[in-house]
Amino acid sequence: MSKGIDKALEDTFVKIYMLTKLTKAEEKNFLAAITAPDVEPLEWVKPELVRWGSDADGTVHDDLLPLYKKRAAEEGKDARPFCFFADRQSVEEGGTIVAGRDWYTLCHSEEARRLMLERADEHGVELPGRDRRVLNGLERGLEGELVKRGVVWGREPGPAWMLDWANLDVVNMTLSEIVEFHGGEVQVLIEPEWDVEMFVKRLREEVEKMKGKGNQEK
């Protein structure tokens, strides 16, 4: 590899948004924990801590989603659908949090199917069936709405975020696959501003399309 390529790779910094304020000693120890040699080290991937401004700790459930959305708004079209955070637990354990609009979890998981069935029942939408074939078809048609309903997050140990960033960047793995690979639990922070009415409207449209297609095939 040429020196020019080495230099370009060394300039890749990945932001880690802090949800807790660190002392200088804590920051030094935390950086050491998340940059320790890994099985497959990526020396050119460097952490850039985005400091937490409040003396009071933030929490995943109260602060991660607003911060995720703020970052996405600021970065605009250049914003990746995933990013990294660290709360007080992350600092104590020497790990990070990965969060993003995980397509599989939000659109095609069992939890996503339960949500679709619940909304259909609540709003009187008569589905043409409840088997996997029907639900898969509806999910594909509703991906654009389902992916907006929240942000998926999970914890990862030590310097794992470096390789995880690389895998997510080239869509080599999904966020849920990464979290589960590390033995973690995938969780969803529900978007309070998610437009349920629009989702139900789109659900009705997809159901009608599916019924119309079924009638044509008879």
PDB file of C-alpha atoms in Angstrom:
ATOM      1  CA  MET A   1       0.000   0.000   0.000  1.00  0.00           C
ATOM      2  CA  SER A   2       1.399   3.446  -0.918  1.00  0.00           C
ATOM      3  CA  LYS A   3       2.171   6.178   1.588  1.00  0.00           C
ATOM      4  CA  GLY A   4      -0.492   8.346  -0.062  1.00  0.00           C
ATOM      5  CA  ILE A   5      -3.166   5.728   0.562  1.00  0.00           C
ATOM      6  CA  ASP A   6      -1.934   5.209   4.130  1.00  0.00           C
ATOM      7  CA  LYS A   7      -2.231   8.922   4.807  1.00  0.00           C
ATOM      8  CA  ALA A   8      -5.758   9.106   3.351  1.00  0.00           C
ATOM      9  CA  LEU A   9      -6.897   6.173   5.470  1.00  0.00           C
ATOM     10  CA  GLU A  10      -5.455   7.692   8.639  1.00  0.00           C
ATOM     11  CA  ASP A  11      -7.710  10.731   8.168  1.00  0.00           C
ATOM     12  CA  THR A  12     -10.967   8.809   8.687  1.00  0.00           C
ATOM     13  CA  PHE A  13     -12.577  10.001  11.920  1.00  0.00           C
ATOM     14  CA  VAL A  14     -15.863   8.588  13.216  1.00  0.00           C
ATOM     15  CA  LYS A  15     -17.937  10.658  15.618  1.00  0.00           C
ATOM     16  CA  ILE A  16     -19.044   9.093  18.892  1.00  0.00           C
ATOM     17  CA  TYR A  17     -21.748  11.189  20.536  1.00  0.00           C
ATOM     18  CA  MET A  18     -21.361  11.247  24.292  1.00  0.00           C
ATOM     19  CA  LEU A  19     -24.384  11.155  26.601  1.00  0.00           C
ATOM     20  CA  THR A  20     -22.268  11.821  29.672  1.00  0.00           C
ATOM     21  CA  LYS A  21     -19.624  14.356  30.658  1.00  0.00           C
ATOM     22  CA  LEU A  22     -16.132  12.942  31.200  1.00  0.00           C
ATOM     23  CA  THR A  23     -13.209  14.068  33.278  1.00  0.00           C
ATOM     24  CA  LYS A  24      -9.836  14.123  31.524  1.00  0.00           C
ATOM     25  CA  ALA A  25      -8.904  10.854  33.222  1.00  0.00           C
ATOM     26  CA  GLU A  26     -12.208   9.211  32.234  1.00  0.00           C
ATOM     27  CA  GLU A  27     -11.809  10.351  28.637  1.00  0.00           C
ATOM     28  CA  LYS A  28      -8.274   8.969  28.473  1.00  0.00           C
ATOM     29  CA  ASN A  29      -9.383   5.591  29.877  1.00  0.00           C
ATOM     30  CA  PHE A  30     -12.451   5.446  27.643  1.00  0.00           C
ATOM     31  CA  LEU A  31     -10.459   6.171  24.489  1.00  0.00           C
ATOM     32  CA  ALA A  32      -7.950   3.508  25.482  1.00  0.00           C
ATOM     33  CA  ALA A  33     -10.763   0.968  25.951  1.00  0.00           C
ATOM     34  CA  ILE A  34     -12.411   1.610  22.582  1.00  0.00           C
ATOM     35  CA  THR A  35      -9.195   1.746  20.560  1.00  0.00           C
ATOM     36  CA  ALA A  36      -7.409  -1.274  22.034  1.00  0.00           C
ATOM     37  CA  PRO A  37      -6.054  -3.751  19.445  1.00  0.00           C
ATOM     38  CA  ASP A  38      -8.875  -5.812  17.969  1.00  0.00           C
ATOM     39  CA  VAL A  39      -8.886  -9.135  16.093  1.00  0.00           C
ATOM     40  CA  GLU A  40      -8.930  -7.192  12.837  1.00  0.00           C
ATOM     41  CA  PRO A  41      -7.651  -3.691  13.692  1.00  0.00           C
ATOM     42  CA  LEU A  42      -8.443  -0.771  11.441  1.00  0.00           C
ATOM     43  CA  GLU A  43      -5.783   1.751  12.391  1.00  0.00           C
ATOM     44  CA  TRP A  44      -7.135   4.291   9.925  1.00  0.00           C
ATOM     45  CA  VAL A  45     -10.520   4.474  11.706  1.00  0.00           C
ATOM     46  CA  LYS A  46     -10.253   6.948  14.596  1.00  0.00           C
ATOM     47  CA  PRO A  47     -12.803   7.992  17.240  1.00  0.00           C
ATOM     48  CA  GLU A  48     -13.856  11.624  17.507  1.00  0.00           C
ATOM     49  CA  LEU A  49     -15.745  12.218  20.746  1.00  0.00           C
ATOM     50  CA  VAL A  50     -18.570  14.745  20.529  1.00  0.00           C
ATOM     51  CA  ARG A  51     -18.732  16.004  24.086  1.00  0.00           C
ATOM     52  CA  TRP A  52     -21.889  16.131  26.203  1.00  0.00           C
ATOM     53  CA  GLY A  53     -22.551  19.678  27.385  1.00  0.00           C
ATOM     54  CA  SER A  54     -24.587  19.085  30.536  1.00  0.00           C
ATOM     55  CA  ASP A  55     -23.294  18.144  33.978  1.00  0.00           C
ATOM     56  CA  ALA A  56     -26.281  15.782  34.289  1.00  0.00           C
ATOM     57  CA  ASP A  57     -26.000  12.482  32.420  1.00  0.00           C
ATOM     58  CA  GLY A  58     -28.189  11.919  29.408  1.00  0.00           C
ATOM     59  CA  THR A  59     -30.005   8.628  28.848  1.00  0.00           C
ATOM     60  CA  VAL A  60     -30.572   6.416  25.850  1.00  0.00           C
ATOM     61  CA  HIS A  61     -34.349   6.567  26.206  1.00  0.00           C
ATOM     62  CA  ASP A  62     -34.600  10.346  26.605  1.00  0.00           C
ATOM     63  CA  ASP A  63     -31.692  11.747  24.627  1.00  0.00           C
ATOM     64  CA  LEU A  64     -30.430   9.348  21.955  1.00  0.00           C
ATOM     65  CA  LEU A  65     -33.284   9.790  19.458  1.00  0.00           C
ATOM     66  CA  PRO A  66     -33.308  13.634  19.591  1.00  0.00           C
ATOM     67  CA  LEU A  67     -29.522  13.679  19.200  1.00  0.00           C
ATOM     68  CA  TYR A  68     -29.689  11.185  16.321  1.00  0.00           C
ATOM     69  CA  LYS A  69     -32.240  13.368  14.515  1.00  0.00           C
ATOM     70  CA  LYS A  70     -30.265  16.557  15.202  1.00  0.00           C
ATOM     71  CA  ARG A  71     -27.149  14.968  13.706  1.00  0.00           C
ATOM     72  CA  ALA A  72     -29.082  13.795  10.642  1.00  0.00           C
ATOM     73  CA  ALA A  73     -30.572  17.276  10.117  1.00  0.00           C
ATOM     74  CA  GLU A  74     -27.176  18.961  10.418  1.00  0.00           C
ATOM     75  CA  GLU A  75     -25.424  16.563   8.035  1.00  0.00           C
ATOM     76  CA  GLY A  76     -28.289  16.537   5.535  1.00  0.00           C
ATOM     77  CA  LYS A  77     -27.901  14.281   2.505  1.00  0.00           C
ATOM     78  CA  ASP A  78     -24.409  13.271   3.662  1.00  0.00           C
ATOM     79  CA  ALA A  79     -25.735  11.747   6.903  1.00  0.00           C
ATOM     80  CA  ARG A  80     -25.266   8.005   7.209  1.00  0.00           C
ATOM     81  CA  PRO A  81     -28.301   6.080   8.545  1.00  0.00           C
ATOM     82  CA  PHE A  82     -26.256   4.927  11.555  1.00  0.00           C
ATOM     83  CA  CYS A  83     -23.966   6.476  14.166  1.00  0.00           C
ATOM     84  CA  PHE A  84     -22.346   5.752  17.524  1.00  0.00           C
ATOM     85  CA  PHE A  85     -23.052   6.924  21.066  1.00  0.00           C
ATOM     86  CA  ALA A  86     -21.720   6.347  24.564  1.00  0.00           C
ATOM     87  CA  ASP A  87     -23.582   6.797  27.851  1.00  0.00           C
ATOM     88  CA  ARG A  88     -22.348   6.362  31.410  1.00  0.00           C
ATOM     89  CA  GLN A  89     -22.766   2.567  31.163  1.00  0.00           C
ATOM     90  CA  SER A  90     -20.670   2.573  27.976  1.00  0.00           C
ATOM     91  CA  VAL A  91     -17.890   4.449  29.753  1.00  0.00           C
ATOM     92  CA  GLU A  92     -17.948   2.091  32.729  1.00  0.00           C
ATOM     93  CA  GLU A  93     -17.929  -1.000  30.489  1.00  0.00           C
ATOM     94  CA  GLY A  94     -15.517   0.383  27.888  1.00  0.00           C
ATOM     95  CA  GLY A  95     -17.880   0.033  24.929  1.00  0.00           C
ATOM     96  CA  THR A  96     -20.178   1.999  22.652  1.00  0.00           C
ATOM     97  CA  ILE A  97     -23.757   2.112  21.381  1.00  0.00           C
ATOM     98  CA  VAL A  98     -24.589   1.738  17.703  1.00  0.00           C
ATOM     99  CA  ALA A  99     -27.888   3.224  16.525  1.00  0.00           C
ATOM    100  CA  GLY A 100     -29.643   3.715  13.219  1.00  0.00           C
ATOM    101  CA  ARG A 101     -32.623   3.150  10.948  1.00  0.00           C
ATOM    102  CA  ASP A 102     -32.105  -0.589  10.736  1.00  0.00           C
ATOM    103  CA  TRP A 103     -34.115  -1.692   7.719  1.00  0.00           C
ATOM    104  CA  TYR A 104     -34.638  -5.292   8.860  1.00  0.00           C
ATOM    105  CA  THR A 105     -35.772  -4.531  12.422  1.00  0.00           C
ATOM    106  CA  LEU A 106     -38.057  -1.645  11.467  1.00  0.00           C
ATOM    107  CA  CYS A 107     -39.575  -3.217   8.359  1.00  0.00           C
ATOM    108  CA  HIS A 108     -39.292  -7.024   8.374  1.00  0.00           C
ATOM    109  CA  SER A 109     -38.925  -8.326  11.929  1.00  0.00           C
ATOM    110  CA  GLU A 110     -41.603 -10.129  13.935  1.00  0.00           C
ATOM    111  CA  GLU A 111     -42.029  -6.928  15.937  1.00  0.00           C
ATOM    112  CA  ALA A 112     -42.706  -4.986  12.720  1.00  0.00           C
ATOM    113  CA  ARG A 113     -45.305  -7.548  11.676  1.00  0.00           C
ATOM    114  CA  ARG A 114     -47.038  -7.366  15.050  1.00  0.00           C
ATOM    115  CA  LEU A 115     -47.223  -3.600  14.741  1.00  0.00           C
ATOM    116  CA  MET A 116     -48.726  -3.834  11.261  1.00  0.00           C
ATOM    117  CA  LEU A 117     -51.364  -6.335  12.410  1.00  0.00           C
ATOM    118  CA  GLU A 118     -52.199  -4.246  15.482  1.00  0.00           C
ATOM    119  CA  ARG A 119     -52.651  -1.071  13.433  1.00  0.00           C
ATOM    120  CA  ALA A 120     -54.799  -2.939  10.914  1.00  0.00           C
ATOM    121  CA  ASP A 121     -57.052  -4.251  13.704  1.00  0.00           C
ATOM    122  CA  GLU A 122     -57.236  -0.888  15.481  1.00  0.00           C
ATOM    123  CA  HIS A 123     -58.279   0.962  12.325  1.00  0.00           C
ATOM    124  CA  GLY A 124     -60.507  -1.680  10.785  1.00  0.00           C
ATOM    125  CA  VAL A 125     -58.260  -2.508   7.834  1.00  0.00           C
ATOM    126  CA  GLU A 126     -59.297  -5.909   6.480  1.00  0.00           C
ATOM    127  CA  LEU A 127     -56.184  -7.721   5.298  1.00  0.00           C
ATOM    128  CA  PRO A 128     -56.421 -10.289   2.470  1.00  0.00           C
ATOM    129  CA  GLY A 129     -54.687 -12.752   4.786  1.00  0.00           C
ATOM    130  CA  ARG A 130     -52.278 -12.992   7.705  1.00  0.00           C
ATOM    131  CA  ASP A 131     -49.843 -15.538   6.372  1.00  0.00           C
ATOM    132  CA  ARG A 132     -46.174 -14.807   5.673  1.00  0.00           C
ATOM    133  CA  ARG A 133     -46.716 -14.282   1.930  1.00  0.00           C
ATOM    134  CA  VAL A 134     -49.283 -11.527   2.499  1.00  0.00           C
ATOM    135  CA  LEU A 135     -47.310  -9.843   5.271  1.00  0.00           C
ATOM    136  CA  ASN A 136     -44.081  -9.940   3.248  1.00  0.00           C
ATOM    137  CA  GLY A 137     -45.849  -8.229   0.358  1.00  0.00           C
ATOM    138  CA  LEU A 138     -47.289  -5.524   2.600  1.00  0.00           C
ATOM    139  CA  GLU A 139     -43.925  -4.941   4.280  1.00  0.00           C
ATOM    140  CA  ARG A 140     -42.220  -4.391   0.932  1.00  0.00           C
ATOM    141  CA  GLY A 141     -44.827  -1.841  -0.057  1.00  0.00           C
ATOM    142  CA  LEU A 142     -44.666  -0.036   3.289  1.00  0.00           C
ATOM    143  CA  GLU A 143     -40.900   0.089   3.844  1.00  0.00           C
ATOM    144  CA  GLY A 144     -40.826   3.839   3.289  1.00  0.00           C
ATOM    145  CA  GLU A 145     -43.256   4.384   6.174  1.00  0.00           C
ATOM    146  CA  LEU A 146     -42.046   1.631   8.500  1.00  0.00           C
ATOM    147  CA  VAL A 147     -38.412   2.744   8.477  1.00  0.00           C
ATOM    148  CA  LYS A 148     -39.468   6.151   9.844  1.00  0.00           C
ATOM    149  CA  ARG A 149     -41.083   4.733  12.972  1.00  0.00           C
ATOM    150  CA  GLY A 150     -38.009   4.714  15.162  1.00  0.00           C
ATOM    151  CA  VAL A 151     -34.309   4.182  15.686  1.00  0.00           C
ATOM    152  CA  VAL A 152     -32.767   0.812  16.510  1.00  0.00           C
ATOM    153  CA  TRP A 153     -29.930   0.609  19.020  1.00  0.00           C
ATOM    154  CA  GLY A 154     -27.735  -1.865  20.838  1.00  0.00           C
ATOM    155  CA  ARG A 155     -24.478  -2.080  22.772  1.00  0.00           C
ATOM    156  CA  GLU A 156     -21.137  -3.303  21.473  1.00  0.00           C
ATOM    157  CA  PRO A 157     -17.933  -4.027  23.380  1.00  0.00           C
ATOM    158  CA  GLY A 158     -14.544  -2.302  23.356  1.00  0.00           C
ATOM    159  CA  PRO A 159     -13.153  -1.410  19.915  1.00  0.00           C
ATOM    160  CA  ALA A 160     -15.799  -3.444  18.045  1.00  0.00           C
ATOM    161  CA  TRP A 161     -17.315  -0.206  16.697  1.00  0.00           C
ATOM    162  CA  MET A 162     -14.367   0.182  14.308  1.00  0.00           C
ATOM    163  CA  LEU A 163     -15.067  -2.954  12.271  1.00  0.00           C
ATOM    164  CA  ASP A 164     -18.811  -2.453  12.744  1.00  0.00           C
ATOM    165  CA  TRP A 165     -18.527   1.023  11.224  1.00  0.00           C
ATOM    166  CA  ALA A 166     -16.741  -0.468   8.211  1.00  0.00           C
ATOM    167  CA  ASN A 167     -19.369  -3.214   7.791  1.00  0.00           C
ATOM    168  CA  LEU A 168     -22.277  -0.778   8.089  1.00  0.00           C
ATOM    169  CA  ASP A 169     -20.612   1.700   5.748  1.00  0.00           C
ATOM    170  CA  VAL A 170     -20.522  -0.824   2.895  1.00  0.00           C
ATOM    171  CA  VAL A 171     -23.802  -2.499   3.960  1.00  0.00           C
ATOM    172  CA  ASN A 172     -21.977  -5.756   4.607  1.00  0.00           C
ATOM    173  CA  MET A 173     -24.049  -6.407   7.764  1.00  0.00           C
ATOM    174  CA  THR A 174     -27.236  -4.983   9.222  1.00  0.00           C
ATOM    175  CA  LEU A 175     -27.250  -3.188  12.551  1.00  0.00           C
ATOM    176  CA  SER A 176     -29.317  -5.942  14.147  1.00  0.00           C
ATOM    177  CA  GLU A 177     -26.861  -8.600  12.921  1.00  0.00           C
ATOM    178  CA  ILE A 178     -23.983  -6.665  14.462  1.00  0.00           C
ATOM    179  CA  VAL A 179     -25.642  -6.215  17.864  1.00  0.00           C
ATOM    180  CA  GLU A 180     -26.689  -9.863  18.031  1.00  0.00           C
ATOM    181  CA  PHE A 181     -23.206 -10.976  16.919  1.00  0.00           C
ATOM    182  CA  HIS A 182     -21.832  -9.269  20.023  1.00  0.00           C
ATOM    183  CA  GLY A 183     -24.429 -11.011  22.197  1.00  0.00           C
ATOM    184  CA  GLY A 184     -26.460  -7.844  22.688  1.00  0.00           C
ATOM    185  CA  GLU A 185     -30.169  -7.129  22.457  1.00  0.00           C
ATOM    186  CA  VAL A 186     -31.631  -5.008  19.677  1.00  0.00           C
ATOM    187  CA  GLN A 187     -34.056  -2.375  20.948  1.00  0.00           C
ATOM    188  CA  VAL A 188     -36.226   0.235  19.230  1.00  0.00           C
ATOM    189  CA  LEU A 189     -36.726   3.833  20.295  1.00  0.00           C
ATOM    190  CA  ILE A 190     -40.147   4.742  18.917  1.00  0.00           C
ATOM    191  CA  GLU A 191     -40.403   8.034  17.060  1.00  0.00           C
ATOM    192  CA  PRO A 192     -43.111  10.057  18.900  1.00  0.00           C
ATOM    193  CA  GLU A 193     -43.770  12.092  15.747  1.00  0.00           C
ATOM    194  CA  TRP A 194     -44.287   9.045  13.531  1.00  0.00           C
ATOM    195  CA  ASP A 195     -47.341   9.678  11.339  1.00  0.00           C
ATOM    196  CA  VAL A 196     -49.619   6.754  12.204  1.00  0.00           C
ATOM    197  CA  GLU A 197     -52.460   8.167  10.095  1.00  0.00           C
ATOM    198  CA  MET A 198     -50.245   8.233   7.021  1.00  0.00           C
ATOM    199  CA  PHE A 199     -49.103   4.684   7.739  1.00  0.00           C
ATOM    200  CA  VAL A 200     -52.714   3.456   7.983  1.00  0.00           C
ATOM    201  CA  LYS A 201     -53.583   5.320   4.767  1.00  0.00           C
ATOM    202  CA  ARG A 202     -50.678   3.653   2.976  1.00  0.00           C
ATOM    203  CA  LEU A 203     -51.620   0.287   4.502  1.00  0.00           C
ATOM    204  CA  ARG A 204     -55.126   0.587   3.050  1.00  0.00           C
ATOM    205  CA  GLU A 205     -53.659   1.459  -0.355  1.00  0.00           C
ATOM    206  CA  GLU A 206     -51.337  -1.557  -0.322  1.00  0.00           C
ATOM    207  CA  VAL A 207     -54.179  -3.843   0.759  1.00  0.00           C
ATOM    208  CA  GLU A 208     -56.373  -2.588  -2.084  1.00  0.00           C
ATOM    209  CA  LYS A 209     -53.549  -3.114  -4.584  1.00  0.00           C
ATOM    210  CA  MET A 210     -53.035  -6.630  -3.293  1.00  0.00           C
ATOM    211  CA  LYS A 211     -56.759  -7.418  -3.488  1.00  0.00           C
ATOM    212  CA  GLY A 212     -56.955  -5.973  -6.997  1.00  0.00           C
ATOM    213  CA  LYS A 213     -54.038  -8.086  -8.133  1.00  0.00           C
ATOM    214  CA  GLY A 214     -55.651 -11.158  -6.591  1.00  0.00           C
ATOM    215  CA  ASN A 215     -58.907 -10.527  -8.465  1.00  0.00           C
ATOM    216  CA  GLN A 216     -57.043 -10.186 -11.770  1.00  0.00           C
ATOM    217  CA  GLU A 217     -55.331 -13.530 -11.245  1.00  0.00           C
ATOM    218  CA  LYS A 218     -58.619 -15.390 -10.669  1.00  0.00           C
TER     219      LYS A 218
END
